[in-house]
CSV table of C-alpha atoms in Angstrom, one decimal:
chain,number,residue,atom,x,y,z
A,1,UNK,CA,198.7,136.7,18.3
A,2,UNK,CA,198.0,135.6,21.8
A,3,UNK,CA,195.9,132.3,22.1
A,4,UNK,CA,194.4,132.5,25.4
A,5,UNK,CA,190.8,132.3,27.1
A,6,UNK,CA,188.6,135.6,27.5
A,7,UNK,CA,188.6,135.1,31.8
A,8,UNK,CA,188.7,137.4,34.5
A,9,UNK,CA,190.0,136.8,38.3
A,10,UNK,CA,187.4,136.2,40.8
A,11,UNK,CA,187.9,139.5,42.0
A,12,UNK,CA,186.1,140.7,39.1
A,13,UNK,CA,183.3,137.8,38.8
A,14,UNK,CA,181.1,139.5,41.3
A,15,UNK,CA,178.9,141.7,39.8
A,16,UNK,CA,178.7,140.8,36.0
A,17,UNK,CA,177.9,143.9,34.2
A,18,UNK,CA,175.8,144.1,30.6
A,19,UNK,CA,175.8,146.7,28.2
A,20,UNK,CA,172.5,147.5,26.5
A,21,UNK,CA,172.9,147.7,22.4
A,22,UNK,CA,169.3,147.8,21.1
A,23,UNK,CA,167.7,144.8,22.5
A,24,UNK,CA,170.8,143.0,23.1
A,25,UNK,CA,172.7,142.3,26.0
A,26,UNK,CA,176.8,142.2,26.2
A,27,UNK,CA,179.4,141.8,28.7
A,28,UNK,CA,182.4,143.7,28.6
A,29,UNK,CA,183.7,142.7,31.5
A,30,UNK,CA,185.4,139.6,29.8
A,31,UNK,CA,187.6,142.4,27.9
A,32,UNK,CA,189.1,143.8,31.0
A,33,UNK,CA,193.3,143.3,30.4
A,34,UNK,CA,194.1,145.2,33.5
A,35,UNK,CA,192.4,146.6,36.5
A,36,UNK,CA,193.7,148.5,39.2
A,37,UNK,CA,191.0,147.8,41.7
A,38,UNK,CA,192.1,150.0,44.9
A,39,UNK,CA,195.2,151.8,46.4
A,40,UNK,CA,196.4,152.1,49.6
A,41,UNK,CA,198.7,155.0,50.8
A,42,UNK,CA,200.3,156.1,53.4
A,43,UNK,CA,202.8,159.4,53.9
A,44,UNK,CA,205.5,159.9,57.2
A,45,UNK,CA,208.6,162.0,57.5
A,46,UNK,CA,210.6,159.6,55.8
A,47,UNK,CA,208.8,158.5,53.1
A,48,UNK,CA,205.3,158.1,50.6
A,49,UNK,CA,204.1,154.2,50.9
A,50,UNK,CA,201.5,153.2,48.1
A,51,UNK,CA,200.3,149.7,47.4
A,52,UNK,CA,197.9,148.6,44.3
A,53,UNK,CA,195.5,146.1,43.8
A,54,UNK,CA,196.0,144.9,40.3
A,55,UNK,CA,194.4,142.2,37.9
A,56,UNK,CA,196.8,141.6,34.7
A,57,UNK,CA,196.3,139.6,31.9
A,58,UNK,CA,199.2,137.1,30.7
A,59,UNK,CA,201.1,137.5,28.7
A,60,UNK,CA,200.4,141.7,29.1
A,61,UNK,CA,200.5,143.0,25.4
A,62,UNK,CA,198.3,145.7,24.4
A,63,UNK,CA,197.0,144.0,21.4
A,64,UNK,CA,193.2,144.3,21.4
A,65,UNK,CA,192.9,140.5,22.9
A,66,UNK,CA,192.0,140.0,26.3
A,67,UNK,CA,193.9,137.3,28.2
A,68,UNK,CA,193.5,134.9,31.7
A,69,UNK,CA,194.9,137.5,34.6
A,70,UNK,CA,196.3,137.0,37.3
A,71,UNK,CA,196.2,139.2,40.7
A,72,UNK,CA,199.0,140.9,42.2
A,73,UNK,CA,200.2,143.5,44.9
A,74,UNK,CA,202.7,146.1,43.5
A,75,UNK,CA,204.4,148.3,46.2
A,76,UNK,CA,206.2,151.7,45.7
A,77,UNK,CA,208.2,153.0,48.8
A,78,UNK,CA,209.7,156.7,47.9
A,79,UNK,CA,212.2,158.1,50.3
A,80,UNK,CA,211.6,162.0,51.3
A,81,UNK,CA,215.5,161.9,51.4
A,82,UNK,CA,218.0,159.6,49.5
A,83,UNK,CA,219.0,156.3,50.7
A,84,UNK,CA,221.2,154.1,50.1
A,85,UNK,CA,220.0,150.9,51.4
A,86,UNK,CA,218.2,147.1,50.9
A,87,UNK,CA,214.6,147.3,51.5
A,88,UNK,CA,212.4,144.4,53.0
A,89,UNK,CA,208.6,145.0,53.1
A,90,UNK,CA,206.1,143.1,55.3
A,91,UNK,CA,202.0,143.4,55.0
A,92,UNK,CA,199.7,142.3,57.3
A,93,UNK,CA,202.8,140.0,58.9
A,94,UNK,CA,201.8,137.9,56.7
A,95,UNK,CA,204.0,138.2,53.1
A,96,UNK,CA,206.5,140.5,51.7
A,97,UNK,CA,210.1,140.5,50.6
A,98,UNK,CA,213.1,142.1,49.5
A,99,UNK,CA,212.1,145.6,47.1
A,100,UNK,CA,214.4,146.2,44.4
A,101,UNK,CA,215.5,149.9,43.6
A,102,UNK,CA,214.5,151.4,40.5
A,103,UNK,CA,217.3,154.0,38.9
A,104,UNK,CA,215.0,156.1,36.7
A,105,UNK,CA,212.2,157.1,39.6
A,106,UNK,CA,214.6,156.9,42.7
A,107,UNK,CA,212.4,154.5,44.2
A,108,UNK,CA,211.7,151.1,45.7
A,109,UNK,CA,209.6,148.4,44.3
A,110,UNK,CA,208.1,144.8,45.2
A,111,UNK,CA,205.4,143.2,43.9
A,112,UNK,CA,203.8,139.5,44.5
A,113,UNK,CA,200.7,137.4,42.9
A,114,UNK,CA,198.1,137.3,45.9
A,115,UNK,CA,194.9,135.3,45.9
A,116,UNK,CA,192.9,138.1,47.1
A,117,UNK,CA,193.2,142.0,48.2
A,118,UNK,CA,193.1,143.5,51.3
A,119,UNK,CA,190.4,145.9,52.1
A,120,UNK,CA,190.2,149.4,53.8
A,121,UNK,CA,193.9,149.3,55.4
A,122,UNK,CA,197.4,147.3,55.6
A,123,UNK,CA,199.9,147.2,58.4
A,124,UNK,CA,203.6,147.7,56.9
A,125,UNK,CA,206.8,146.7,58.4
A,126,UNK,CA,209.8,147.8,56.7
A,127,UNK,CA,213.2,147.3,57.6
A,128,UNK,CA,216.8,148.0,56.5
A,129,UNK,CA,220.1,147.7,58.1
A,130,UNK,CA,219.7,148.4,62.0
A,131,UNK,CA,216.5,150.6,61.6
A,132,UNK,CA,212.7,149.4,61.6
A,133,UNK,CA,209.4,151.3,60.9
A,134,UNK,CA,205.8,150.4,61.2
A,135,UNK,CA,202.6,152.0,60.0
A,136,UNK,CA,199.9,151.8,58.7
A,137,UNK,CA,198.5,152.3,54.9
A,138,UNK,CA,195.1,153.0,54.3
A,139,UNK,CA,192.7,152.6,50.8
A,140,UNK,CA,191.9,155.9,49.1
A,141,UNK,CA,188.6,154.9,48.3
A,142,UNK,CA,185.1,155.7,50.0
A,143,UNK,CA,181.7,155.2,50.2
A,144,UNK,CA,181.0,157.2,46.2
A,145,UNK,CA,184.2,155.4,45.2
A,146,UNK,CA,183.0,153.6,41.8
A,147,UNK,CA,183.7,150.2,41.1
A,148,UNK,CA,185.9,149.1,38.3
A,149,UNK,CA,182.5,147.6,36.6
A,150,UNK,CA,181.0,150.7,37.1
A,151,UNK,CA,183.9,152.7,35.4
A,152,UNK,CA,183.8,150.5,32.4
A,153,UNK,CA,180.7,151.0,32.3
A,154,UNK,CA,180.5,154.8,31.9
A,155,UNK,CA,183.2,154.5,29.3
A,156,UNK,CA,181.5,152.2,27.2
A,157,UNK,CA,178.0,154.2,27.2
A,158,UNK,CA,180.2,157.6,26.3
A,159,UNK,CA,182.2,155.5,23.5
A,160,UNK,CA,179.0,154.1,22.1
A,161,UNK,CA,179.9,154.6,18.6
A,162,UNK,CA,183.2,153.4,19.1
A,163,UNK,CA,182.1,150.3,20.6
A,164,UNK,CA,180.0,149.6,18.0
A,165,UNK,CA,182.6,150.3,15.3
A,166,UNK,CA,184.5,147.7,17.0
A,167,UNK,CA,181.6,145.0,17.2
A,168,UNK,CA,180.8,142.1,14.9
A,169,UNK,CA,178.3,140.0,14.7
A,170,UNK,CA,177.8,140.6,18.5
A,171,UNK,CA,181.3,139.9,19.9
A,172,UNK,CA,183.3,143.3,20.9
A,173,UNK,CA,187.2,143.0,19.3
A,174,UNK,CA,188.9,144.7,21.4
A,175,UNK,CA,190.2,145.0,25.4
A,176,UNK,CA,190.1,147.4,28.3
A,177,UNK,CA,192.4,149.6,30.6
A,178,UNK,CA,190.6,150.4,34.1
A,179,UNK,CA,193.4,151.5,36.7
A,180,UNK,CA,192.2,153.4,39.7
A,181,UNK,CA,194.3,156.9,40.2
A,182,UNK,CA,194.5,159.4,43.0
A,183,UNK,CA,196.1,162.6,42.5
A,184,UNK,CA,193.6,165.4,44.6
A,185,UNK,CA,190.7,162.9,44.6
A,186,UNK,CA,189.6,159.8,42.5
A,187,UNK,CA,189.8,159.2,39.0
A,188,UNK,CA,189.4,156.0,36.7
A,189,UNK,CA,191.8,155.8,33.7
A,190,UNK,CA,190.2,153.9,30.7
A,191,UNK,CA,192.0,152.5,28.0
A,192,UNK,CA,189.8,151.0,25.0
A,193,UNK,CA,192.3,148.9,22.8
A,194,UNK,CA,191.3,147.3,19.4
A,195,UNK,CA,193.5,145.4,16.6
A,196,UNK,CA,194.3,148.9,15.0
A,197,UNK,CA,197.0,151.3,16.0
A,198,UNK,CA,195.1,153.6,18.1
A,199,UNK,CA,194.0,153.6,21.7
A,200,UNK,CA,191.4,156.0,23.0
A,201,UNK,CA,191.8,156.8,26.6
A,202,UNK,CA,189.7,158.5,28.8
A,203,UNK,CA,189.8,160.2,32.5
A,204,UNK,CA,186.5,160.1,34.6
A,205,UNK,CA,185.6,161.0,37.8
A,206,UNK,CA,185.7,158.1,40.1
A,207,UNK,CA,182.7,159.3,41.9
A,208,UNK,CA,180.2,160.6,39.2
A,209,UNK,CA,181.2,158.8,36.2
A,210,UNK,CA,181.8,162.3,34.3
A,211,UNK,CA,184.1,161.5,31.1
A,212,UNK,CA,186.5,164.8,32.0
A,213,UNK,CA,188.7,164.2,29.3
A,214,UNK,CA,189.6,161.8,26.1
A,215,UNK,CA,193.0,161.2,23.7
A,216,UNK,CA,193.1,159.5,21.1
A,217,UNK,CA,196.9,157.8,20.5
A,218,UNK,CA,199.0,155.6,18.5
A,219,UNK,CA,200.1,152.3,19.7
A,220,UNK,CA,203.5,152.6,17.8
């Protein structure tokens, strides 16, 4: 079993958010595990750029116990056409490194702690062997955009009784999933862990809050 604190990055300090059960008031916020708070994309002739805010817990097990997290960048550079080559990334001309090629997805990756997100765009520099691009990558979110808070939010208010099956004498056992996704437009994936074997995961629109879909799986 992990032994750890139930904290959050200051990324997700600013707005506490409360839960109303009856006449009490909870914050499930201090269950978050992981959230993927923004994503920045960017497409040329030559390849798909996307960069991801995310807030992790340590260690990252999904065991029902929500851990201190830490924030982090994670890049994914994929080529429109194969190549054979050693990537280095720069953001902002500021950090950035060498991104490591990945077998199974035929793409790049790098990723690195940061002590705060960017917001609305990055500029990337990426360069290998003799040739150099720059561009410039640019947040999928907007103004109707959701918060993470506000996500979690709608998930717990649709899972009511399965919040409350997971509740004892006022403390919630259990952690949370919240990881921004874009495919045609905005969704929010939310994962609601407990000590048992089963997740329940939800998709909702990232803009209204609308639970569109829900699973319930096994953990093994």
């Amino acid at each position: 079993m992990k032994k750890c604190l139930y904290t959050l990055s200051l990324s997700l300090l600013t707005l506490p958010l409360f839960f109303a059960t009856g006449c009490a008031e909870y914050d499930y916020t201090r269950h978050i595990s992981e959230a993927r708070s923004d994503i920045f994309r960017a497409e040329t002739d030559e390849f798909t750029f996307t960069l991801s805010c995310v807030d992790r817990e340590q260690p990252y097990l999904a065991d029902g116990v929500a851990c201190e997290m830490t924030s982090r960048i994670e890049i994914v550079l994929a080529p429109v056409q194969p190549i054979t080559a050693d990537f280095y990334v720069t953001i902002n001309g500021a950090f950035g490194g060498d991104m490591s090629f990945r077998n199974t997805s035929g793409d790049y990756y790098y990723s690195q702690g940061v002590e705060s997100f960017p917001s609305s765009s990055v500029a990337v520099k990426l360069t290998w062997g003799e040739e150099e691009r720059e561009f410039t990558a640019t947040s999928v979110k907007n103004e109707k955009t959701l918060s993470v808070e506000d996500a979690l939010s709608a998930a717990t208010i649709s899972e009511k009784e399965l919040i409350a099956g997971m509740t004892q004498n006022n403390e919630f056992y259990g952690e949370f999933y919240i990881r921004l996704l874009r495919r045609d437009k905005n969704f929010y994936y939310v994962g609601i862990i407990g000590k048992s074997e089963t997740t329940v995961s939800l998709l909702i629109d990232a803009e209204s809050g609308e639970v569109l879909a829900r699973r319930e799986s096994s953990l093994r």
